[in-house]
């Protein structure tokens, strides 16, 4: 007879593999799942028993597309994620990571360039190596696990001092490759790019191939916010496939989508190209379940947007929540001038098609990820707090886009295997006890564009490495999160 630390009884286990739901008891001791089965009938005992009847137990969700680099250090609850049942985040997406960056190396620039400002101010870019970032996280652990990507724009900002509007030189590529390789030794899970941003849009394909070629030996990934997600969506997918082929790196397309009404429908072709490439290369993608995008305020993105709402503005916080066009009209200035006055600023851009979001979500193996942008003062896109419950409640239960088993797989087992997170993302004997107990009848996102920082409903209990971190709509205060990734598992 066994005595577990924790026994969750009579619950619908969705094990993360995509296999069918089965009613079982789950025993946890220390940081691991010890057994799954008819444990109560077999006489199992436990220090704590939770009645899981009427609820579903899934592996904690793995948010593979985040910008939580700073949040996990400054807000150990990581409440926007913990509240959704997320137990692991992958930071450093879209080409921007806090590490590695030598502090002060761009002295004289008041704010970080373009997308780097999404993660914070220069004061936040204080980690010359990923090992330094890891140490900070070890000193101040978060409630949830953290895996890190290295951002290509962050590397560029460390070595290209004159302008980003050119290809990196051979010497600069070598310097970036050395920083990338050191980061991979320090446990990074891969390299990310944000080729649509001013810091990287002039980087030619060859520059990316040379850097991505470092990844294969480490079994690390290449992830990309592609050069274009509108008129040149399909060409951008083809460029990504080319980079994947030539570098040999397993590749993930970030937040796959199609923006701009005149481009809607291009995902038929983009998905066909992805499917064809999957025959001979390892290619996956993630998506978030909304028809609005969110990023920095940038003229390029306004052209495909039907409505643009400010999420943040450092000089003008009083204008958060306002439509950009109304601010331009009120000021009677040009669009460029308004952007200049508002920046650093963020915005939500309404520019996708619901039918296309569903098509991209339904594609086999598509991973669910938030791309949430935590901001101190402002009104973030609701995907930050709502992504996972929205897929489970709205898209699965209410709309039938995916089965519950399939959706959970795209949030747990699938991302764990793509990102090489050993013993995570599944419920089975020996796996880490990252678990979410939720009510499938009530689970739903409550974050809206008007009130985006609202925790989801139906998320009952969230465990990380065997410790309870979220219960009764609140953080428990526990900080059991670890660094995860292939080299530091
Ligand atoms: Zn992005
Ligand atoms: Cu992103």
XYZ file of C-alpha atoms and ligand atoms in Angstrom:
491
model
C 0.000 0.000 0.000
C 1.359 3.421 -0.917
C 1.108 6.724 0.857
C 1.259 9.666 -1.522
C 1.738 13.294 -0.713
C -1.303 14.078 -2.809
C -4.095 11.984 -4.244
C -6.550 13.453 -6.743
C -9.449 10.995 -6.904
C -12.128 10.000 -9.379
C -11.236 12.558 -11.998
C -11.320 12.673 -15.808
C -7.651 12.344 -16.721
C -6.718 13.982 -20.033
C -3.131 12.795 -20.226
C -1.751 15.210 -22.832
C -0.980 12.574 -25.462
C -4.239 13.172 -27.323
C -5.513 9.777 -26.138
C -9.053 9.382 -24.763
C -10.165 10.737 -21.388
C -10.231 8.115 -18.671
C -11.601 8.188 -15.127
C -8.783 7.547 -12.648
C -7.043 8.561 -9.434
C -3.643 10.245 -9.663
C -1.037 9.907 -6.908
C 1.739 12.489 -6.507
C 4.770 12.404 -4.233
C 7.440 15.066 -4.190
C 7.616 16.626 -7.634
C 6.436 13.581 -9.591
C 3.329 11.702 -10.584
C 3.762 8.295 -8.939
C 0.746 6.420 -10.245
C -2.399 6.744 -12.363
C -5.185 4.182 -11.905
C -7.739 2.779 -9.489
C -5.610 3.814 -6.566
C -8.367 4.340 -3.987
C -9.858 0.902 -4.658
C -6.389 -0.540 -4.163
C -6.176 1.090 -0.739
C -3.949 4.061 -1.503
C -3.432 6.573 1.283
C -2.276 10.175 1.053
C -1.399 13.155 3.206
C -3.899 15.183 1.202
C -6.797 13.936 -0.887
C -8.649 16.111 -3.402
C -11.971 14.962 -4.789
C -11.627 15.408 -8.536
C -15.079 14.136 -9.464
C -16.839 16.278 -12.038
C -13.497 17.832 -12.955
C -10.784 17.136 -15.511
C -7.087 16.777 -14.741
C -4.645 17.752 -17.487
C -0.891 18.302 -17.651
C -0.100 21.923 -16.837
C -0.186 23.957 -20.029
C 3.054 24.971 -21.713
C 2.919 28.477 -23.176
C 5.595 28.268 -25.855
C 5.147 31.802 -27.116
C 5.608 34.373 -24.378
C 7.272 37.671 -23.644
C 7.457 36.909 -19.910
C 11.253 37.361 -19.607
C 10.812 40.178 -17.113
C 7.465 39.163 -15.637
C 8.822 35.907 -14.168
C 11.397 37.979 -12.268
C 9.206 40.885 -11.149
C 5.923 39.093 -10.509
C 6.693 35.620 -9.098
C 3.009 34.621 -9.165
C 3.088 35.047 -12.966
C -0.661 35.394 -12.380
C -1.643 36.038 -16.020
C -0.378 32.537 -16.807
C -0.800 30.599 -13.552
C -4.474 31.612 -13.534
C -4.962 29.853 -16.882
C -3.359 26.573 -15.809
C -0.038 27.371 -17.467
C 2.873 25.729 -15.610
C 5.744 26.441 -18.029
C 6.484 29.483 -20.188
C 8.985 29.812 -23.028
C 10.438 33.327 -23.020
C 12.450 35.232 -25.629
C 10.104 35.014 -28.593
C 9.824 37.258 -31.675
C 13.541 38.011 -31.702
C 13.640 39.710 -28.300
C 15.043 38.247 -25.090
C 16.413 40.036 -22.025
C 19.558 37.893 -22.260
C 22.255 37.898 -23.453
C 22.830 41.648 -23.611
C 25.733 43.615 -22.201
C 24.213 46.453 -20.124
C 25.104 49.907 -21.316
C 26.323 48.737 -24.693
C 23.934 51.142 -26.385
C 24.593 53.992 -23.994
C 23.099 57.192 -25.285
C 19.879 55.658 -26.596
C 17.072 56.634 -24.250
C 14.833 53.636 -24.963
C 15.480 50.155 -26.357
C 14.755 49.962 -30.087
C 11.437 48.778 -31.519
C 10.457 45.380 -30.277
C 13.024 45.258 -27.467
C 10.912 47.862 -25.657
C 8.206 45.173 -25.354
C 10.266 43.574 -22.591
C 11.134 46.660 -20.598
C 13.485 49.607 -20.390
C 17.277 49.554 -20.629
C 17.430 48.940 -16.880
C 15.822 45.541 -17.488
C 18.490 44.545 -20.032
C 21.013 43.660 -17.353
C 22.109 40.099 -18.172
C 25.358 39.778 -20.172
C 24.806 36.006 -20.384
C 21.876 33.662 -20.068
C 23.669 32.177 -17.048
C 23.280 35.586 -15.350
C 19.565 35.545 -16.110
C 19.310 31.979 -14.788
C 21.037 33.044 -11.578
C 18.578 35.911 -11.086
C 15.705 33.490 -11.503
C 17.309 31.019 -9.107
C 17.603 33.818 -6.514
C 13.996 34.815 -7.024
C 12.102 31.811 -8.342
C 8.713 32.082 -10.005
C 5.583 30.019 -9.440
C 6.039 28.356 -12.811
C 8.804 26.818 -14.916
C 10.761 28.877 -17.428
C 12.500 27.892 -20.660
C 14.326 30.513 -22.728
C 14.927 31.340 -26.343
C 17.655 33.745 -27.459
C 16.386 36.687 -29.488
C 18.077 37.543 -32.774
C 17.228 41.257 -32.402
C 18.753 41.253 -28.921
C 21.936 39.730 -30.384
C 21.934 42.319 -33.168
C 21.487 45.156 -30.665
C 24.585 43.922 -28.868
C 26.871 43.953 -31.896
C 25.492 46.388 -34.516
C 26.036 49.846 -33.119
C 25.491 52.050 -36.178
C 22.212 50.927 -37.735
C 19.953 47.906 -38.042
C 19.179 48.794 -41.663
C 21.718 46.427 -43.179
C 22.974 42.860 -43.159
C 25.273 41.912 -40.303
C 28.919 41.592 -41.357
C 30.824 38.342 -41.159
C 32.487 39.497 -37.932
C 29.144 40.494 -36.431
C 27.575 37.155 -37.354
C 30.520 35.378 -35.724
C 30.075 37.447 -32.572
C 26.342 36.713 -32.487
C 27.001 33.004 -33.062
C 29.392 32.910 -30.104
C 26.776 34.545 -27.857
C 24.143 32.144 -29.124
C 26.341 29.091 -28.530
C 27.194 30.217 -25.019
C 23.476 30.691 -24.342
C 22.738 27.202 -25.658
C 25.374 25.865 -23.255
C 23.588 27.838 -20.519
C 20.360 25.991 -21.318
C 18.585 28.024 -24.025
C 16.079 25.986 -26.008
C 16.659 27.853 -29.252
C 16.892 31.044 -31.300
C 13.961 33.298 -32.153
C 13.641 35.933 -34.841
C 11.244 38.828 -35.373
C 11.914 39.531 -39.035
C 8.974 41.925 -39.378
C 10.540 44.391 -36.952
C 12.880 47.279 -37.819
C 15.683 45.646 -35.819
C 15.737 42.616 -38.123
C 13.818 43.284 -41.324
C 17.070 44.060 -43.154
C 18.712 40.835 -42.024
C 18.979 38.684 -45.140
C 17.967 35.035 -45.141
C 21.634 33.986 -45.150
C 22.293 35.767 -41.855
C 19.532 33.730 -40.209
C 20.713 30.497 -41.795
C 24.224 31.023 -40.434
C 22.950 31.594 -36.910
C 20.336 28.827 -37.049
C 23.075 26.420 -38.146
C 24.397 26.579 -34.544
C 21.213 25.020 -33.226
C 21.237 21.509 -34.595
C 24.193 20.262 -32.533
C 22.356 21.295 -29.372
C 19.056 19.815 -30.506
C 17.711 23.350 -30.189
C 14.941 25.053 -32.145
C 14.502 27.942 -34.516
C 11.306 29.965 -33.935
C 10.231 32.866 -36.089
C 7.884 35.799 -36.225
C 8.095 35.855 -39.986
C 9.008 38.783 -42.218
C 5.456 39.259 -43.402
C 2.052 37.913 -42.331
C -0.068 39.745 -44.892
C 0.505 40.145 -48.641
C 3.736 38.103 -48.503
C 2.548 35.488 -46.027
C 3.191 32.539 -48.303
C 6.598 33.859 -49.403
C 7.493 34.245 -45.725
C 6.495 30.652 -45.004
C 8.681 29.601 -47.920
C 11.604 31.620 -46.524
C 11.109 29.894 -43.174
C 11.107 26.481 -44.818
C 14.282 27.434 -46.681
C 15.979 28.459 -43.399
C 14.856 25.212 -41.762
C 16.199 23.116 -44.644
C 19.540 24.870 -44.955
C 20.225 25.122 -41.206
C 18.877 21.697 -40.312
C 17.144 23.208 -37.265
C 13.719 22.041 -36.137
C 11.542 25.089 -36.735
C 8.429 26.716 -35.296
C 6.466 29.473 -37.024
C 5.228 31.878 -34.348
C 1.609 33.017 -34.093
C 0.662 31.786 -37.539
C -1.997 34.075 -38.951
C -3.052 36.144 -41.922
C -3.495 39.895 -41.499
C -5.328 42.426 -43.650
C -8.742 41.880 -45.236
C -7.348 41.796 -48.757
C -5.066 38.919 -47.719
C -7.632 36.787 -45.910
C -7.693 33.274 -47.296
C -3.937 33.049 -47.858
C -3.709 30.514 -45.035
C -5.099 27.919 -47.476
C -1.763 28.206 -49.280
C 0.434 28.765 -46.238
C -0.947 25.626 -44.584
C -0.498 23.637 -47.793
C 3.147 24.718 -47.957
C 3.668 23.818 -44.291
C 2.035 20.425 -44.775
C 4.166 19.639 -47.807
C 7.377 20.667 -46.002
C 6.512 18.521 -42.975
C 7.186 15.462 -45.113
C 10.929 16.048 -44.902
C 11.626 18.674 -42.227
C 10.519 19.260 -38.623
C 8.190 22.245 -38.867
C 5.462 23.298 -36.431
C 3.604 26.449 -35.515
C 1.737 28.101 -32.689
C -1.284 30.399 -32.712
C -3.403 32.468 -30.354
C -7.228 32.336 -30.471
C -8.149 35.938 -31.335
C -8.745 38.038 -34.441
C -6.746 41.001 -33.149
C -2.963 41.203 -33.014
C -0.866 43.185 -30.566
C 2.621 44.636 -30.585
C 4.450 47.943 -30.583
C 2.868 50.929 -32.319
C 4.368 50.821 -35.810
C 3.257 52.377 -39.085
C 3.803 49.135 -41.004
C 1.145 47.390 -38.964
C -1.444 50.191 -39.273
C -1.929 49.621 -42.992
C -3.574 46.219 -42.470
C -5.572 47.207 -39.379
C -9.280 48.110 -39.380
C -9.211 49.460 -35.849
C -6.149 50.164 -33.710
C -6.426 50.705 -29.966
C -3.578 51.884 -27.739
C -2.520 49.360 -25.079
C 0.272 51.466 -23.607
C 2.162 54.698 -24.084
C 5.055 55.744 -21.879
C 4.671 59.521 -22.539
C 0.841 59.435 -22.730
C -0.580 56.806 -20.355
C -3.846 58.776 -20.225
C -4.540 57.786 -23.843
C -4.484 54.020 -23.220
C -7.706 52.448 -24.496
C -8.215 55.166 -27.112
C -8.394 54.457 -30.825
C -5.226 55.600 -32.550
C -7.171 57.370 -35.338
C -9.080 59.472 -32.840
C -5.823 60.587 -31.233
C -4.443 61.577 -34.645
C -7.635 63.523 -35.376
C -7.586 65.248 -32.003
C -3.969 66.276 -32.370
C -4.447 67.267 -35.999
C -0.987 65.907 -36.814
C 0.396 63.301 -39.207
C 0.380 59.579 -38.411
C 4.187 59.616 -38.154
C 4.107 62.519 -35.742
C 1.457 60.823 -33.568
C 3.548 57.637 -33.418
C 6.585 59.683 -32.482
C 4.732 61.462 -29.667
C 3.175 58.271 -28.284
C 6.231 55.970 -28.401
C 7.323 53.805 -26.711
C 3.789 52.570 -27.189
C 1.826 49.395 -27.834
C -1.403 48.722 -29.669
C -4.037 46.149 -30.484
C -4.739 45.854 -34.212
C -8.014 44.313 -35.432
C -6.999 42.679 -38.699
C -7.723 38.933 -38.847
C -10.606 36.783 -40.043
C -12.450 34.489 -37.609
C -12.867 31.702 -40.171
C -9.147 31.776 -40.838
C -8.265 31.683 -37.114
C -10.380 28.524 -36.858
C -8.792 26.955 -39.927
C -5.308 27.600 -38.529
C -6.375 26.255 -35.115
C -7.848 23.077 -36.571
C -4.697 22.175 -38.546
C -3.157 18.955 -37.141
C -0.559 19.608 -34.466
C -1.009 23.388 -34.254
C 0.132 24.484 -30.806
C -1.827 26.933 -28.648
C 0.276 29.756 -27.208
C -0.556 33.210 -25.861
C 1.960 35.706 -27.269
C 0.784 37.732 -24.269
C 2.461 41.088 -23.651
C 2.657 41.935 -19.969
C 2.775 45.689 -19.427
C 3.015 47.665 -16.211
C 0.642 50.488 -16.981
C -1.894 49.847 -19.654
C -4.469 47.613 -21.146
C -2.896 44.468 -22.635
C -4.448 42.306 -25.327
C -6.703 39.802 -23.482
C -4.704 36.875 -24.881
C -2.288 37.466 -21.986
C -4.877 36.213 -19.452
C -7.326 34.316 -21.656
C -5.722 32.164 -24.338
C -5.881 28.650 -22.885
C -9.332 28.787 -21.223
C -10.681 30.461 -24.354
C -9.623 27.512 -26.485
C -10.940 24.968 -23.945
C -14.248 26.719 -23.273
C -15.128 28.754 -26.325
C -13.447 26.908 -29.190
C -13.694 23.306 -27.883
C -16.791 23.053 -25.727
C -18.957 25.726 -27.326
C -17.813 25.721 -30.951
C -16.440 22.192 -31.447
C -13.325 23.303 -33.346
C -11.197 20.725 -31.475
C -11.957 17.864 -29.090
C -10.937 18.429 -25.495
C -8.263 15.725 -25.719
C -6.831 17.267 -28.864
C -6.839 20.800 -27.431
C -5.082 19.682 -24.249
C -2.499 17.842 -26.363
C -1.775 21.077 -28.338
C -1.217 22.857 -24.972
C 0.907 20.233 -23.212
C 2.220 17.007 -24.753
C 2.829 18.500 -28.180
C 4.766 21.604 -27.040
C 6.763 19.504 -24.553
C 7.933 17.244 -27.349
C 8.608 20.097 -29.804
C 10.651 22.063 -27.224
C 12.336 18.985 -25.747
C 10.939 19.426 -22.212
C 11.601 15.997 -20.762
C 8.960 14.383 -18.520
C 6.623 17.349 -18.907
C 3.377 17.851 -20.776
C 1.982 14.409 -19.992
C 0.331 12.686 -17.036
C 1.989 9.352 -16.491
C 4.008 7.570 -13.854
C 7.358 9.330 -13.456
C 6.380 12.609 -15.129
C 6.746 15.908 -13.280
C 3.583 16.798 -11.365
C 2.724 19.906 -13.386
C -1.070 19.608 -13.291
C -4.231 21.612 -13.834
C -7.564 20.558 -12.358
C -10.361 22.348 -14.192
C -14.083 22.170 -14.749
C -14.726 21.367 -18.419
C -18.325 22.548 -18.115
C -17.421 26.034 -16.911
C -13.856 26.733 -18.028
C -13.811 30.035 -19.947
C -11.712 33.130 -20.544
C -13.051 36.240 -18.810
C -10.394 38.645 -20.032
C -11.868 41.074 -22.564
C -10.458 43.975 -24.564
C -12.134 46.314 -22.069
C -11.106 44.400 -18.925
C -8.125 42.323 -20.005
C -6.625 41.507 -16.631
C -9.449 39.242 -15.496
C -8.607 35.681 -14.424
C -10.304 32.813 -16.236
C -13.207 30.843 -14.784
C -13.222 27.108 -14.121
C -9.513 26.692 -13.309
C -9.729 24.969 -9.905
C -6.197 24.019 -8.925
C -2.805 24.368 -10.559
C 0.267 22.416 -9.431
C 3.882 22.981 -10.459
C 6.462 20.313 -9.598
C 3.950 18.874 -7.127
C 3.245 22.175 -5.318
C -0.110 23.996 -5.404
C 0.366 27.442 -6.980
C -3.169 28.589 -7.900
C -6.459 27.949 -6.111
C -9.679 29.923 -5.475
C -8.733 32.511 -8.096
C -5.525 33.360 -6.293
C -1.835 32.582 -6.140
C -0.945 30.426 -3.114
C 2.426 32.133 -2.627
C 4.366 29.010 -3.649
C 7.357 29.484 -5.982
C 8.286 25.959 -7.112
C 9.150 26.940 -10.702
C 12.424 25.773 -12.225
C 14.601 26.447 -15.224
C 13.674 23.886 -17.833
C 15.086 23.009 -21.198
C 17.095 20.296 -22.729
C 20.467 21.116 -21.133
C 19.184 21.873 -17.644
C 16.287 19.402 -17.331
Zn 5.627 38.130 -32.813
Cu 5.466 37.321 -29.733
